[in-house]
Short mmCIF file of C-alpha atoms in Angstrom, two decimals:
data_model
loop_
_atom_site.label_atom_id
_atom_site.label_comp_id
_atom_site.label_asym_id
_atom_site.label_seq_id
_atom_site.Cartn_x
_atom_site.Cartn_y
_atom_site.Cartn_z
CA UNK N 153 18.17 -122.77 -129.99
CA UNK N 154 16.11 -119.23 -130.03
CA UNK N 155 16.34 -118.48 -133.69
CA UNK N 156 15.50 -114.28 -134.25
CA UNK N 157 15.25 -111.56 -137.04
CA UNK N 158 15.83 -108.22 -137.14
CA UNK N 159 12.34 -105.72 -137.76
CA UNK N 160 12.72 -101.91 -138.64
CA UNK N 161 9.87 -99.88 -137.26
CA UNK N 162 9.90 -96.63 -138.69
CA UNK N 163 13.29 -95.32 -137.02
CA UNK N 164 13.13 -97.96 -134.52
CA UNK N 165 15.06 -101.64 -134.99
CA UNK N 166 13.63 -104.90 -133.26
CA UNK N 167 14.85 -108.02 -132.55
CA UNK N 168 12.00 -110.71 -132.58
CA UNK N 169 11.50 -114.38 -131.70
CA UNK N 170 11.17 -115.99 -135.35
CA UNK N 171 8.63 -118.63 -134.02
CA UNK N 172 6.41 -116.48 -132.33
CA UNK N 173 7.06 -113.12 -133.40
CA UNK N 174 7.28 -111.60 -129.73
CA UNK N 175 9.71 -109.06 -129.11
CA UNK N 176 12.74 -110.64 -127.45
CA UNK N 177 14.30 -109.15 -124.20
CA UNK N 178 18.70 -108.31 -125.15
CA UNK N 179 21.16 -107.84 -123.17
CA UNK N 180 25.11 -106.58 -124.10
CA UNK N 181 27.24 -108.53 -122.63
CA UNK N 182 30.73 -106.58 -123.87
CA UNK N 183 33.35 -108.32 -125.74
CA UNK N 184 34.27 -112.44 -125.72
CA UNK N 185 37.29 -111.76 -125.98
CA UNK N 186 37.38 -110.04 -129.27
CA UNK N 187 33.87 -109.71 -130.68
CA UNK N 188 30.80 -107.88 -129.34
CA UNK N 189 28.37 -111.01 -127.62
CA UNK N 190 25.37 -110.11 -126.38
CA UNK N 191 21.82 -112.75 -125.11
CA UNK N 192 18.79 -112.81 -126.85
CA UNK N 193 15.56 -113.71 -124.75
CA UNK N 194 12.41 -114.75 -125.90
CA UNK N 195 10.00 -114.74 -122.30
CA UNK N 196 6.90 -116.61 -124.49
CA UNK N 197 9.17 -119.31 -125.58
CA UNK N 198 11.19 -119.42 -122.82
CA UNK N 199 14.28 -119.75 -125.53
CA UNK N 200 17.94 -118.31 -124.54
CA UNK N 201 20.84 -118.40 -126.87
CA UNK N 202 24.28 -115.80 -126.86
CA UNK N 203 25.44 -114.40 -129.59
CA UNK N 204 28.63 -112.95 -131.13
CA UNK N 205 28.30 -109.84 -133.31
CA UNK N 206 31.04 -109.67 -136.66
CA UNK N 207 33.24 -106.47 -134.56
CA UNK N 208 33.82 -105.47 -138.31
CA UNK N 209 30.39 -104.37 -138.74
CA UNK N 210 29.88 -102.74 -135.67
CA UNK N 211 31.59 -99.55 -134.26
CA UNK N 212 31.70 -97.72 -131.02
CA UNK N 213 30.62 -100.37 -128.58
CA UNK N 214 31.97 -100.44 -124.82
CA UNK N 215 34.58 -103.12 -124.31
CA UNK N 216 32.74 -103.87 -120.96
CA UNK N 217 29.39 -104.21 -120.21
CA UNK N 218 27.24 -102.15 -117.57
CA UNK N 219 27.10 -104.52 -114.19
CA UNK N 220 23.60 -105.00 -113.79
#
């Protein structure tokens, strides 16, 4: 399982692989059913894992995401 943090930049927010510290690639992936989910990549590690985001905390999100 990719494991990540979270890394403020200056005004900028990251989300980074916590074993090797690269910069992971995200995609949203809209709601499942009733949370925000989106995929954390880390390329180095070749890790993948999906994650659901507490919809309490978060505001203003599409219900759909963008087809790609």
């Amino acid at each position: 399982m990719l494991e990540i943090k979270g890394v403020s930049l200056g005004d900028y927010f990251l989300l980074m692989c916590e074993r090797c510290g690269v910069e992971t690639h995200n995609e949203y992936l809209g709601w499942d059913p009733v949370m925000p989910k989106f995929r954390a990549t880390c390329r180095k590690c070749n890790e993948t894992f999906e994650w659901k985001m507490m919809n309490i905390q978060w505001s203003g999100l599409p219900r759909d995401a963008e087809p790609n």
